[in-house]
């Protein structure tokens, strides 16, 4: 039908020769010289039918509003008419032949679309809006095809350029395709019956779970009891002032998930390089001071200790990306790839304020609005990939100006109140000894103690969990799983001789002479035993 219209148009234009051009099939045209041309994918007749239906039935727009945008229409005049209809709907004004005509006249576009007679003609194309959704989806599909053709043409053109960076081109193509998918494909609603069956199926799976974990485990017993693990689809904000150990905490958590539970995890490190992050993992895993790793000044037994302890870490499904100034669009594209290729179960971003938003300058340099758009995008990412997303965040300096213990609170979240709004869980890290506090209210030592404060939890209760922070190894562990004479609180005795815990300094905590079995239980990172003289190191 459309090809016949085009042929008639050419005849009216003066092309009356027998071979002036003729339709040969869908979206193809035979020119005067016999060459085969192509028309962009289109459905102009259905565009006319949809616009006519929108003007004769007032509720028709609700059916197609989430399917069609003005750019979905092929003809510019139809884009303008649909734009006028959307404008009327947004202002809660009636939509019919007269109101649409008046709206186009007020914007000076009436003559550009063909005048009042053309709009009247559109309403005569259909009798009802019975099939408007089906027609709208065909129009949308043609629009998507046109976008794909446009992208493909640009890629083809740039691929022939010698100056083109092929990896930049790949990234550009992936971003463009993702944008089309995101803007055109919408998830529909689900009825209560289907949702109830899904909820009961999940409960049935959980009843056989004896450890109480329903999400990705953090590896910290007390925290997992409180949260049941990092829950899927949730955005977790981990915030603290610099020096509190945000990266150490999240690295310890992802290490536990990957090594102990074999769950693939990804971390996007915008602050530290990949090698720096791996050095932290090695320091925590092998229990070798980070200072020694930076200088390479390891004793022979420490080299042996390191190689023995990092075997499990080497094979752990941990994926690290240290792209600086990562944009939210790049993050989503990379996470989608990791989910498809490696089925990642958790995503960590270190840290939120170093990301850039894909705002196109529409916020005019307003950083607070940009951070708000990033936090919303991270929540959408968690829902889309069905994984927990942990984003580290800085706190404002207001914490330092307060008196007392300087415990952080929700109002201290930096640069945007929407972070608190979008997050399913907000966690603060607080170490009293950082501020020179050596004892708590009851007089107990707080040396080496790190507090994990759950300030917001949509799915559970609020509480504070104490962990052991081992500064020289930049790691967190369960409070009762790591002991050494330098970190044990004064009111907590060291373990008995039957199960001593060594910091690999050749010490016998109980002071018993003779041979002793040393078993490292620092966060349960090792399963090896060594029996030998107590004055000799185990390596």
PDB file of N, CA and C in Angstrom, residues 41-43 46-47 50 64-74 82 132-148 180-181 183-186:
ATOM      1  N   UNK A  41      12.562   1.041   7.137  1.00  0.00           N
ATOM      2  CA  UNK A  41      11.384   0.340   7.689  1.00  0.00           C
ATOM      3  C   UNK A  41      10.349   1.349   8.171  1.00  0.00           C
ATOM      4  N   UNK A  42       9.123   1.143   7.781  1.00  0.00           N
ATOM      5  CA  UNK A  42       8.073   2.110   8.110  1.00  0.00           C
ATOM      6  C   UNK A  42       6.710   1.450   8.044  1.00  0.00           C
ATOM      7  N   UNK A  43       5.740   2.089   8.651  1.00  0.00           N
ATOM      8  CA  UNK A  43       4.348   1.624   8.616  1.00  0.00           C
ATOM      9  C   UNK A  43       3.459   2.854   8.677  1.00  0.00           C
ATOM     10  N   UNK A  46      -0.282   2.447   9.238  1.00  0.00           N
ATOM     11  CA  UNK A  46      -0.636   2.150  10.626  1.00  0.00           C
ATOM     12  C   UNK A  46      -0.441   3.380  11.516  1.00  0.00           C
ATOM     13  N   UNK A  47       0.524   4.223  11.203  1.00  0.00           N
ATOM     14  CA  UNK A  47       0.686   5.476  11.936  1.00  0.00           C
ATOM     15  C   UNK A  47      -0.577   6.321  11.813  1.00  0.00           C
ATOM     16  N   UNK A  50      -3.350   4.733  13.942  1.00  0.00           N
ATOM     17  CA  UNK A  50      -3.162   4.951  15.379  1.00  0.00           C
ATOM     18  C   UNK A  50      -3.517   6.382  15.762  1.00  0.00           C
ATOM     19  N   UNK A  64      -1.152   2.902  24.570  1.00  0.00           N
ATOM     20  CA  UNK A  64       0.055   2.971  23.740  1.00  0.00           C
ATOM     21  C   UNK A  64       1.098   3.947  24.267  1.00  0.00           C
ATOM     22  N   UNK A  65       0.804   4.644  25.361  1.00  0.00           N
ATOM     23  CA  UNK A  65       1.720   5.688  25.846  1.00  0.00           C
ATOM     24  C   UNK A  65       3.086   5.137  26.211  1.00  0.00           C
ATOM     25  N   UNK A  66       3.159   3.897  26.725  1.00  0.00           N
ATOM     26  CA  UNK A  66       4.445   3.316  27.094  1.00  0.00           C
ATOM     27  C   UNK A  66       5.100   2.548  25.949  1.00  0.00           C
ATOM     28  N   UNK A  67       4.433   2.512  24.786  1.00  0.00           N
ATOM     29  CA  UNK A  67       4.981   1.825  23.613  1.00  0.00           C
ATOM     30  C   UNK A  67       5.550   2.818  22.607  1.00  0.00           C
ATOM     31  N   UNK A  68       4.843   3.927  22.413  1.00  0.00           N
ATOM     32  CA  UNK A  68       5.212   4.890  21.374  1.00  0.00           C
ATOM     33  C   UNK A  68       5.739   6.189  21.970  1.00  0.00           C
ATOM     34  N   UNK A  69       6.727   6.734  21.301  1.00  0.00           N
ATOM     35  CA  UNK A  69       7.234   8.079  21.557  1.00  0.00           C
ATOM     36  C   UNK A  69       7.097   8.851  20.246  1.00  0.00           C
ATOM     37  N   UNK A  70       7.178  10.174  20.293  1.00  0.00           N
ATOM     38  CA  UNK A  70       7.084  10.925  19.025  1.00  0.00           C
ATOM     39  C   UNK A  70       8.077  10.444  17.974  1.00  0.00           C
ATOM     40  N   UNK A  71       9.292  10.074  18.400  1.00  0.00           N
ATOM     41  CA  UNK A  71      10.299   9.612  17.450  1.00  0.00           C
ATOM     42  C   UNK A  71       9.982   8.250  16.855  1.00  0.00           C
ATOM     43  N   UNK A  72       8.994   7.551  17.422  1.00  0.00           N
ATOM     44  CA  UNK A  72       8.638   6.241  16.878  1.00  0.00           C
ATOM     45  C   UNK A  72       7.964   6.357  15.515  1.00  0.00           C
ATOM     46  N   UNK A  73       7.403   7.521  15.224  1.00  0.00           N
ATOM     47  CA  UNK A  73       6.702   7.726  13.955  1.00  0.00           C
ATOM     48  C   UNK A  73       7.702   8.075  12.855  1.00  0.00           C
ATOM     49  N   UNK A  74       7.430   7.569  11.650  1.00  0.00           N
ATOM     50  CA  UNK A  74       8.342   7.774  10.523  1.00  0.00           C
ATOM     51  C   UNK A  74       8.183   9.177   9.932  1.00  0.00           C
ATOM     52  N   UNK A  82       1.420  13.514  17.164  1.00  0.00           N
ATOM     53  CA  UNK A  82       1.486  12.699  18.384  1.00  0.00           C
ATOM     54  C   UNK A  82       2.030  13.517  19.553  1.00  0.00           C
ATOM     55  N   UNK A 132      -5.441  -0.996  18.454  1.00  0.00           N
ATOM     56  CA  UNK A 132      -4.434   0.053  18.501  1.00  0.00           C
ATOM     57  C   UNK A 132      -3.119  -0.435  19.113  1.00  0.00           C
ATOM     58  N   UNK A 133      -3.175  -1.320  20.114  1.00  0.00           N
ATOM     59  CA  UNK A 133      -1.929  -1.798  20.730  1.00  0.00           C
ATOM     60  C   UNK A 133      -1.106  -2.611  19.734  1.00  0.00           C
ATOM     61  N   UNK A 134      -1.784  -3.479  18.968  1.00  0.00           N
ATOM     62  CA  UNK A 134      -1.079  -4.283  17.964  1.00  0.00           C
ATOM     63  C   UNK A 134      -0.434  -3.379  16.915  1.00  0.00           C
ATOM     64  N   UNK A 135      -1.190  -2.369  16.473  1.00  0.00           N
ATOM     65  CA  UNK A 135      -0.653  -1.428  15.481  1.00  0.00           C
ATOM     66  C   UNK A 135       0.538  -0.649  16.053  1.00  0.00           C
ATOM     67  N   UNK A 136       0.413  -0.248  17.308  1.00  0.00           N
ATOM     68  CA  UNK A 136       1.484   0.527  17.940  1.00  0.00           C
ATOM     69  C   UNK A 136       2.779  -0.285  18.038  1.00  0.00           C
ATOM     70  N   UNK A 137       2.662  -1.568  18.316  1.00  0.00           N
ATOM     71  CA  UNK A 137       3.863  -2.397  18.431  1.00  0.00           C
ATOM     72  C   UNK A 137       4.551  -2.572  17.074  1.00  0.00           C
ATOM     73  N   UNK A 138       3.796  -2.635  16.016  1.00  0.00           N
ATOM     74  CA  UNK A 138       4.394  -2.712  14.682  1.00  0.00           C
ATOM     75  C   UNK A 138       5.137  -1.417  14.366  1.00  0.00           C
ATOM     76  N   UNK A 139       4.550  -0.279  14.720  1.00  0.00           N
ATOM     77  CA  UNK A 139       5.204   1.012  14.514  1.00  0.00           C
ATOM     78  C   UNK A 139       6.498   1.085  15.326  1.00  0.00           C
ATOM     79  N   UNK A 140       6.436   0.617  16.580  1.00  0.00           N
ATOM     80  CA  UNK A 140       7.613   0.637  17.438  1.00  0.00           C
ATOM     81  C   UNK A 140       8.723  -0.249  16.884  1.00  0.00           C
ATOM     82  N   UNK A 141       8.364  -1.422  16.370  1.00  0.00           N
ATOM     83  CA  UNK A 141       9.359  -2.326  15.799  1.00  0.00           C
ATOM     84  C   UNK A 141      10.034  -1.700  14.578  1.00  0.00           C
ATOM     85  N   UNK A 142       9.255  -1.011  13.746  1.00  0.00           N
ATOM     86  CA  UNK A 142       9.839  -0.339  12.586  1.00  0.00           C
ATOM     87  C   UNK A 142      10.794   0.767  13.032  1.00  0.00           C
ATOM     88  N   UNK A 143      10.435   1.461  14.114  1.00  0.00           N
ATOM     89  CA  UNK A 143      11.297   2.516  14.650  1.00  0.00           C
ATOM     90  C   UNK A 143      12.612   1.941  15.162  1.00  0.00           C
ATOM     91  N   UNK A 144      12.538   0.801  15.852  1.00  0.00           N
ATOM     92  CA  UNK A 144      13.753   0.156  16.352  1.00  0.00           C
ATOM     93  C   UNK A 144      14.655  -0.264  15.194  1.00  0.00           C
ATOM     94  N   UNK A 145      14.056  -0.796  14.144  1.00  0.00           N
ATOM     95  CA  UNK A 145      14.842  -1.187  12.971  1.00  0.00           C
ATOM     96  C   UNK A 145      15.556   0.019  12.362  1.00  0.00           C
ATOM     97  N   UNK A 146      14.873   1.152  12.310  1.00  0.00           N
ATOM     98  CA  UNK A 146      15.508   2.352  11.749  1.00  0.00           C
ATOM     99  C   UNK A 146      16.696   2.781  12.613  1.00  0.00           C
ATOM    100  N   UNK A 147      16.528   2.689  13.928  1.00  0.00           N
ATOM    101  CA  UNK A 147      17.634   3.038  14.819  1.00  0.00           C
ATOM    102  C   UNK A 147      18.816   2.088  14.634  1.00  0.00           C
ATOM    103  N   UNK A 148      18.518   0.799  14.478  1.00  0.00           N
ATOM    104  CA  UNK A 148      19.588  -0.177  14.270  1.00  0.00           C
ATOM    105  C   UNK A 148      20.320   0.077  12.957  1.00  0.00           C
ATOM    106  N   UNK A 180      18.983   1.671  22.990  1.00  0.00           N
ATOM    107  CA  UNK A 180      17.773   1.316  22.239  1.00  0.00           C
ATOM    108  C   UNK A 180      16.947   0.300  23.020  1.00  0.00           C
ATOM    109  N   UNK A 181      17.611  -0.705  23.549  1.00  0.00           N
ATOM    110  CA  UNK A 181      16.901  -1.736  24.304  1.00  0.00           C
ATOM    111  C   UNK A 181      16.219  -1.147  25.533  1.00  0.00           C
ATOM    112  N   UNK A 183      15.267   1.955  26.119  1.00  0.00           N
ATOM    113  CA  UNK A 183      14.231   2.946  25.860  1.00  0.00           C
ATOM    114  C   UNK A 183      12.992   2.367  25.196  1.00  0.00           C
ATOM    115  N   UNK A 184      13.082   1.169  24.626  1.00  0.00           N
ATOM    116  CA  UNK A 184      11.952   0.619  23.881  1.00  0.00           C
ATOM    117  C   UNK A 184      11.313  -0.604  24.514  1.00  0.00           C
ATOM    118  N   UNK A 185      12.068  -1.296  25.383  1.00  0.00           N
ATOM    119  CA  UNK A 185      11.534  -2.523  25.967  1.00  0.00           C
ATOM    120  C   UNK A 185      11.144  -2.253  27.410  1.00  0.00           C
ATOM    121  N   UNK A 186       9.893  -2.429  27.727  1.00  0.00           N
ATOM    122  CA  UNK A 186       9.394  -2.181  29.074  1.00  0.00           C
ATOM    123  C   UNK A 186       8.804  -3.465  29.653  1.00  0.00           C
TER     124      UNK A 186
END
